[in-house]
């Protein structure tokens, strides 16, 4: 009986001593639709949030493309608040990016 307790203790000690493995974070969902002002807003928010998680060139490129498409199609409508478009919230996210040292207007080779 004593040997069983010793064996159980050893097994328990070995199984508890392993460090838990961290699960990798899932990739953020990036929206890039520009078919309406609402879609432009949702897409910009998704890209800004992804950039706050990790600054990646592909996120910036997605933003640059989205910005060009949305401004070309909707212009000043993007600056008018509506039920699905909150320009002030985008400003807050952009300020958060700047505070984190992320320049959405510049690629990695900028000073």
N, C-alpha and C. Protein backbone atom coordinates (compact mmCIF):
# COMPACT_ATOMS: atom_id res chain seq x y z
N UNK A 1 0.83 -1.20 0.00
CA UNK A 1 0.00 0.00 0.00
C UNK A 1 0.87 1.26 0.00
N UNK A 2 1.96 1.21 0.73
CA UNK A 2 2.86 2.34 0.83
C UNK A 2 3.46 2.66 -0.54
N UNK A 3 3.77 1.64 -1.32
CA UNK A 3 4.35 1.83 -2.65
C UNK A 3 3.34 2.51 -3.57
N UNK A 4 2.08 2.16 -3.46
CA UNK A 4 1.04 2.80 -4.29
C UNK A 4 0.95 4.29 -4.00
N UNK A 5 1.03 4.66 -2.72
CA UNK A 5 0.98 6.07 -2.36
C UNK A 5 2.19 6.81 -2.89
N UNK A 6 3.32 6.17 -2.84
CA UNK A 6 4.55 6.79 -3.35
C UNK A 6 4.44 6.98 -4.85
N UNK A 7 3.98 5.95 -5.56
CA UNK A 7 3.83 6.03 -7.01
C UNK A 7 2.80 7.11 -7.39
N UNK A 8 1.68 7.14 -6.68
CA UNK A 8 0.65 8.15 -6.96
C UNK A 8 1.20 9.55 -6.71
N UNK A 9 1.99 9.71 -5.66
CA UNK A 9 2.59 11.01 -5.36
C UNK A 9 3.56 11.44 -6.45
N UNK A 10 4.35 10.49 -6.94
CA UNK A 10 5.31 10.81 -8.01
C UNK A 10 4.58 11.21 -9.28
N UNK A 11 3.56 10.44 -9.65
CA UNK A 11 2.79 10.76 -10.85
C UNK A 11 2.14 12.13 -10.70
N UNK A 12 1.56 12.39 -9.56
CA UNK A 12 0.91 13.67 -9.32
C UNK A 12 1.93 14.82 -9.37
N UNK A 13 3.07 14.64 -8.78
CA UNK A 13 4.10 15.68 -8.77
C UNK A 13 4.60 15.96 -10.19
N UNK A 14 4.79 14.92 -10.97
CA UNK A 14 5.27 15.11 -12.35
C UNK A 14 4.22 15.78 -13.22
N UNK A 15 2.96 15.41 -13.04
CA UNK A 15 1.92 16.00 -13.88
C UNK A 15 1.64 17.45 -13.50
N UNK A 16 1.84 17.81 -12.27
CA UNK A 16 1.59 19.18 -11.84
C UNK A 16 2.78 20.10 -12.10
N UNK A 17 3.96 19.54 -12.33
CA UNK A 17 5.13 20.38 -12.50
C UNK A 17 5.26 20.95 -13.90
N UNK A 18 4.50 20.45 -14.85
CA UNK A 18 4.59 20.98 -16.20
C UNK A 18 3.95 22.36 -16.28
N UNK A 19 4.63 23.25 -16.99
CA UNK A 19 4.10 24.59 -17.19
C UNK A 19 2.94 24.51 -18.18
N UNK A 20 1.87 25.23 -17.90
CA UNK A 20 0.77 25.23 -18.88
C UNK A 20 1.22 25.94 -20.15
N UNK A 21 0.81 25.39 -21.27
CA UNK A 21 1.17 25.99 -22.55
C UNK A 21 0.16 27.06 -22.90
N UNK A 22 0.68 28.20 -23.37
CA UNK A 22 -0.20 29.28 -23.76
C UNK A 22 -0.74 29.02 -25.16
N UNK A 23 -2.02 29.19 -25.29
CA UNK A 23 -2.66 29.06 -26.60
C UNK A 23 -2.37 30.32 -27.40
N UNK A 24 -2.01 30.19 -28.67
CA UNK A 24 -1.80 31.39 -29.47
C UNK A 24 -3.11 32.14 -29.66
N UNK A 25 -3.00 33.46 -29.66
CA UNK A 25 -4.18 34.29 -29.87
C UNK A 25 -4.69 34.07 -31.30
N UNK A 26 -5.99 33.97 -31.48
CA UNK A 26 -6.50 33.85 -32.85
C UNK A 26 -6.28 35.16 -33.61
N UNK A 27 -6.11 35.04 -34.91
CA UNK A 27 -5.94 36.23 -35.75
C UNK A 27 -7.21 37.08 -35.65
N UNK A 28 -7.06 38.39 -35.53
CA UNK A 28 -8.24 39.24 -35.50
C UNK A 28 -8.97 39.21 -36.85
N UNK A 29 -10.26 39.40 -36.79
CA UNK A 29 -11.05 39.43 -38.01
C UNK A 29 -10.97 40.84 -38.58
N UNK A 30 -10.49 40.91 -39.81
CA UNK A 30 -10.34 42.20 -40.49
C UNK A 30 -11.43 42.31 -41.53
N UNK A 31 -12.23 43.34 -41.41
CA UNK A 31 -13.26 43.61 -42.41
C UNK A 31 -12.71 44.65 -43.38
N UNK A 32 -13.02 44.48 -44.65
CA UNK A 32 -12.51 45.43 -45.66
C UNK A 32 -13.60 45.82 -46.66
N UNK A 33 -14.84 45.75 -46.22
CA UNK A 33 -15.93 46.11 -47.12
C UNK A 33 -16.10 47.62 -47.18
N UNK A 34 -16.35 48.12 -48.38
CA UNK A 34 -16.53 49.56 -48.56
C UNK A 34 -17.76 49.84 -49.41
N UNK A 35 -18.82 49.06 -49.22
CA UNK A 35 -20.01 49.22 -50.06
C UNK A 35 -21.00 50.25 -49.51
N UNK A 36 -20.77 50.70 -48.28
CA UNK A 36 -21.62 51.75 -47.70
C UNK A 36 -20.81 52.45 -46.61
N UNK A 37 -21.34 53.56 -46.13
CA UNK A 37 -20.70 54.29 -45.04
C UNK A 37 -20.61 53.38 -43.81
N UNK A 38 -21.67 52.61 -43.56
CA UNK A 38 -21.68 51.70 -42.41
C UNK A 38 -20.59 50.65 -42.52
N UNK A 39 -20.44 50.10 -43.70
CA UNK A 39 -19.39 49.10 -43.91
C UNK A 39 -18.00 49.72 -43.76
N UNK A 40 -17.83 50.91 -44.26
CA UNK A 40 -16.55 51.60 -44.12
C UNK A 40 -16.20 51.79 -42.65
N UNK A 41 -17.18 52.21 -41.85
CA UNK A 41 -16.95 52.42 -40.43
C UNK A 41 -16.58 51.11 -39.74
N UNK A 42 -17.38 50.07 -39.95
CA UNK A 42 -17.09 48.77 -39.32
C UNK A 42 -15.72 48.25 -39.72
N UNK A 43 -15.38 48.40 -40.99
CA UNK A 43 -14.09 47.92 -41.47
C UNK A 43 -12.94 48.70 -40.84
N UNK A 44 -13.08 50.01 -40.76
CA UNK A 44 -12.03 50.83 -40.15
C UNK A 44 -11.84 50.45 -38.68
N UNK A 45 -12.94 50.25 -37.96
CA UNK A 45 -12.86 49.86 -36.55
C UNK A 45 -12.13 48.52 -36.42
N UNK A 46 -12.46 47.56 -37.27
CA UNK A 46 -11.82 46.24 -37.17
C UNK A 46 -10.32 46.34 -37.44
N UNK A 47 -9.93 47.15 -38.39
CA UNK A 47 -8.50 47.31 -38.70
C UNK A 47 -7.78 48.04 -37.57
N UNK A 48 -8.37 49.10 -37.05
CA UNK A 48 -7.74 49.84 -35.94
C UNK A 48 -7.55 48.92 -34.74
N UNK A 49 -8.57 48.13 -34.41
CA UNK A 49 -8.46 47.21 -33.26
C UNK A 49 -7.37 46.17 -33.50
N UNK A 50 -7.29 45.66 -34.72
CA UNK A 50 -6.24 44.68 -35.04
C UNK A 50 -4.86 45.31 -34.89
N UNK A 51 -4.71 46.56 -35.32
CA UNK A 51 -3.43 47.25 -35.19
C UNK A 51 -3.06 47.49 -33.72
N UNK A 52 -4.06 47.71 -32.88
CA UNK A 52 -3.78 47.88 -31.45
C UNK A 52 -3.28 46.58 -30.83
N UNK A 53 -3.71 45.44 -31.37
CA UNK A 53 -3.24 44.14 -30.89
C UNK A 53 -1.83 43.87 -31.40
N UNK A 54 -1.63 44.10 -32.69
CA UNK A 54 -0.32 43.87 -33.30
C UNK A 54 -0.16 44.76 -34.52
N UNK A 55 0.92 45.51 -34.54
CA UNK A 55 1.19 46.39 -35.68
C UNK A 55 1.76 45.54 -36.81
N UNK A 56 0.97 45.38 -37.85
CA UNK A 56 1.41 44.58 -39.00
C UNK A 56 1.19 45.38 -40.28
N UNK A 57 2.14 45.23 -41.16
CA UNK A 57 2.08 45.97 -42.43
C UNK A 57 0.81 45.65 -43.21
N UNK A 58 0.37 44.40 -43.21
CA UNK A 58 -0.83 44.05 -43.98
C UNK A 58 -2.08 44.73 -43.45
N UNK A 59 -2.13 44.98 -42.13
CA UNK A 59 -3.26 45.72 -41.57
C UNK A 59 -3.23 47.17 -42.04
N UNK A 60 -2.04 47.76 -42.05
CA UNK A 60 -1.90 49.13 -42.52
C UNK A 60 -2.28 49.22 -43.99
N UNK A 61 -1.83 48.26 -44.80
CA UNK A 61 -2.16 48.28 -46.22
C UNK A 61 -3.66 48.13 -46.43
N UNK A 62 -4.30 47.28 -45.63
CA UNK A 62 -5.75 47.13 -45.72
C UNK A 62 -6.44 48.45 -45.38
N UNK A 63 -5.91 49.17 -44.38
CA UNK A 63 -6.48 50.46 -44.02
C UNK A 63 -6.29 51.47 -45.13
N UNK A 64 -5.09 51.53 -45.72
CA UNK A 64 -4.83 52.49 -46.79
C UNK A 64 -5.79 52.26 -47.96
N UNK A 65 -5.99 51.00 -48.33
CA UNK A 65 -6.89 50.67 -49.44
C UNK A 65 -8.33 51.04 -49.07
N UNK A 66 -8.74 50.68 -47.86
CA UNK A 66 -10.09 51.00 -47.41
C UNK A 66 -10.32 52.50 -47.38
N UNK A 67 -9.36 53.25 -46.87
CA UNK A 67 -9.49 54.71 -46.79
C UNK A 67 -9.69 55.30 -48.18
N UNK A 68 -8.89 54.84 -49.14
CA UNK A 68 -9.01 55.36 -50.50
C UNK A 68 -10.39 55.03 -51.10
N UNK A 69 -10.82 53.78 -50.95
CA UNK A 69 -12.12 53.38 -51.49
C UNK A 69 -13.26 54.14 -50.85
N UNK A 70 -13.23 54.24 -49.53
CA UNK A 70 -14.33 54.88 -48.81
C UNK A 70 -14.39 56.38 -49.08
N UNK A 71 -13.25 57.04 -49.05
CA UNK A 71 -13.24 58.47 -49.33
C UNK A 71 -13.66 58.76 -50.77
N UNK A 72 -13.25 57.92 -51.70
CA UNK A 72 -13.62 58.11 -53.10
C UNK A 72 -15.13 57.95 -53.29
N UNK A 73 -15.70 56.95 -52.64
CA UNK A 73 -17.12 56.67 -52.83
C UNK A 73 -18.04 57.55 -52.00
N UNK A 74 -17.62 57.88 -50.76
CA UNK A 74 -18.56 58.52 -49.85
C UNK A 74 -18.13 59.90 -49.35
N UNK A 75 -16.87 60.24 -49.53
CA UNK A 75 -16.39 61.58 -49.19
C UNK A 75 -16.82 62.08 -47.84
N UNK A 76 -17.51 63.23 -47.84
CA UNK A 76 -17.87 63.89 -46.59
C UNK A 76 -18.90 63.14 -45.76
N UNK A 77 -19.63 62.20 -46.36
CA UNK A 77 -20.60 61.41 -45.60
C UNK A 77 -19.93 60.64 -44.46
N UNK A 78 -18.65 60.34 -44.63
CA UNK A 78 -17.92 59.61 -43.60
C UNK A 78 -17.73 60.42 -42.32
N UNK A 79 -17.86 61.73 -42.42
CA UNK A 79 -17.64 62.61 -41.27
C UNK A 79 -18.95 63.02 -40.59
N UNK A 80 -20.07 62.48 -41.07
CA UNK A 80 -21.38 62.80 -40.50
C UNK A 80 -21.83 61.62 -39.64
N UNK A 81 -22.06 61.84 -38.33
CA UNK A 81 -22.50 60.74 -37.46
C UNK A 81 -23.86 60.19 -37.89
N UNK A 82 -24.01 58.91 -37.74
CA UNK A 82 -25.29 58.25 -38.03
C UNK A 82 -25.43 57.05 -37.10
N UNK A 83 -26.49 56.26 -37.30
CA UNK A 83 -26.71 55.11 -36.43
C UNK A 83 -25.60 54.06 -36.57
N UNK A 84 -24.86 54.09 -37.65
CA UNK A 84 -23.81 53.08 -37.87
C UNK A 84 -22.44 53.70 -38.15
N UNK A 85 -22.34 55.00 -38.04
CA UNK A 85 -21.08 55.67 -38.33
C UNK A 85 -20.79 56.66 -37.21
N UNK A 86 -19.70 56.42 -36.51
CA UNK A 86 -19.33 57.29 -35.39
C UNK A 86 -17.92 57.81 -35.62
N UNK A 87 -17.78 58.93 -36.31
CA UNK A 87 -16.44 59.47 -36.59
C UNK A 87 -15.64 59.77 -35.33
N UNK A 88 -16.32 60.17 -34.25
CA UNK A 88 -15.61 60.46 -33.00
C UNK A 88 -14.95 59.20 -32.44
N UNK A 89 -15.62 58.06 -32.57
CA UNK A 89 -15.04 56.80 -32.08
C UNK A 89 -13.80 56.44 -32.90
N UNK A 90 -13.85 56.68 -34.20
CA UNK A 90 -12.68 56.44 -35.04
C UNK A 90 -11.52 57.35 -34.62
N UNK A 91 -11.84 58.59 -34.24
CA UNK A 91 -10.80 59.50 -33.75
C UNK A 91 -10.18 58.98 -32.46
N UNK A 92 -11.01 58.43 -31.57
CA UNK A 92 -10.51 57.87 -30.32
C UNK A 92 -9.58 56.69 -30.61
N UNK A 93 -9.99 55.81 -31.52
CA UNK A 93 -9.14 54.68 -31.89
C UNK A 93 -7.83 55.15 -32.53
N UNK A 94 -7.92 56.14 -33.41
CA UNK A 94 -6.72 56.68 -34.05
C UNK A 94 -5.79 57.30 -33.01
N UNK A 95 -6.35 58.00 -32.02
CA UNK A 95 -5.54 58.56 -30.93
C UNK A 95 -4.87 57.44 -30.13
N UNK A 96 -5.59 56.35 -29.91
CA UNK A 96 -5.01 55.21 -29.20
C UNK A 96 -3.84 54.63 -29.97
N UNK A 97 -3.98 54.57 -31.29
CA UNK A 97 -2.88 54.07 -32.12
C UNK A 97 -1.67 55.00 -32.01
N UNK A 98 -1.92 56.29 -32.10
CA UNK A 98 -0.81 57.25 -31.99
C UNK A 98 -0.14 57.15 -30.61
N UNK A 99 -0.95 56.99 -29.56
CA UNK A 99 -0.39 56.85 -28.21
C UNK A 99 0.46 55.60 -28.08
N UNK A 100 0.10 54.57 -28.84
CA UNK A 100 0.86 53.32 -28.82
C UNK A 100 2.07 53.38 -29.76
N UNK A 101 2.25 54.53 -30.42
CA UNK A 101 3.40 54.69 -31.32
C UNK A 101 3.17 54.11 -32.70
N UNK A 102 1.92 53.91 -33.06
CA UNK A 102 1.57 53.33 -34.37
C UNK A 102 1.07 54.43 -35.27
N UNK A 103 1.77 54.66 -36.37
CA UNK A 103 1.38 55.67 -37.34
C UNK A 103 0.69 54.98 -38.50
N UNK A 104 -0.61 55.16 -38.61
CA UNK A 104 -1.37 54.48 -39.67
C UNK A 104 -1.14 55.11 -41.04
N UNK A 105 -0.51 56.27 -41.05
CA UNK A 105 -0.27 56.96 -42.31
C UNK A 105 1.12 56.68 -42.88
N UNK A 106 1.86 55.80 -42.23
CA UNK A 106 3.25 55.57 -42.59
C UNK A 106 3.56 54.08 -42.56
N UNK A 107 4.37 53.63 -43.49
CA UNK A 107 4.80 52.24 -43.50
C UNK A 107 5.97 52.07 -42.55
N UNK A 108 6.53 50.89 -42.49
CA UNK A 108 7.63 50.62 -41.55
C UNK A 108 8.90 51.39 -41.88
N UNK A 109 9.07 51.82 -43.11
CA UNK A 109 10.30 52.50 -43.48
C UNK A 109 10.27 54.00 -43.21
N UNK A 110 9.23 54.50 -42.56
CA UNK A 110 9.17 55.92 -42.21
C UNK A 110 10.02 56.16 -40.97
N UNK A 111 10.53 57.37 -40.84
CA UNK A 111 11.35 57.69 -39.66
C UNK A 111 10.54 57.72 -38.38
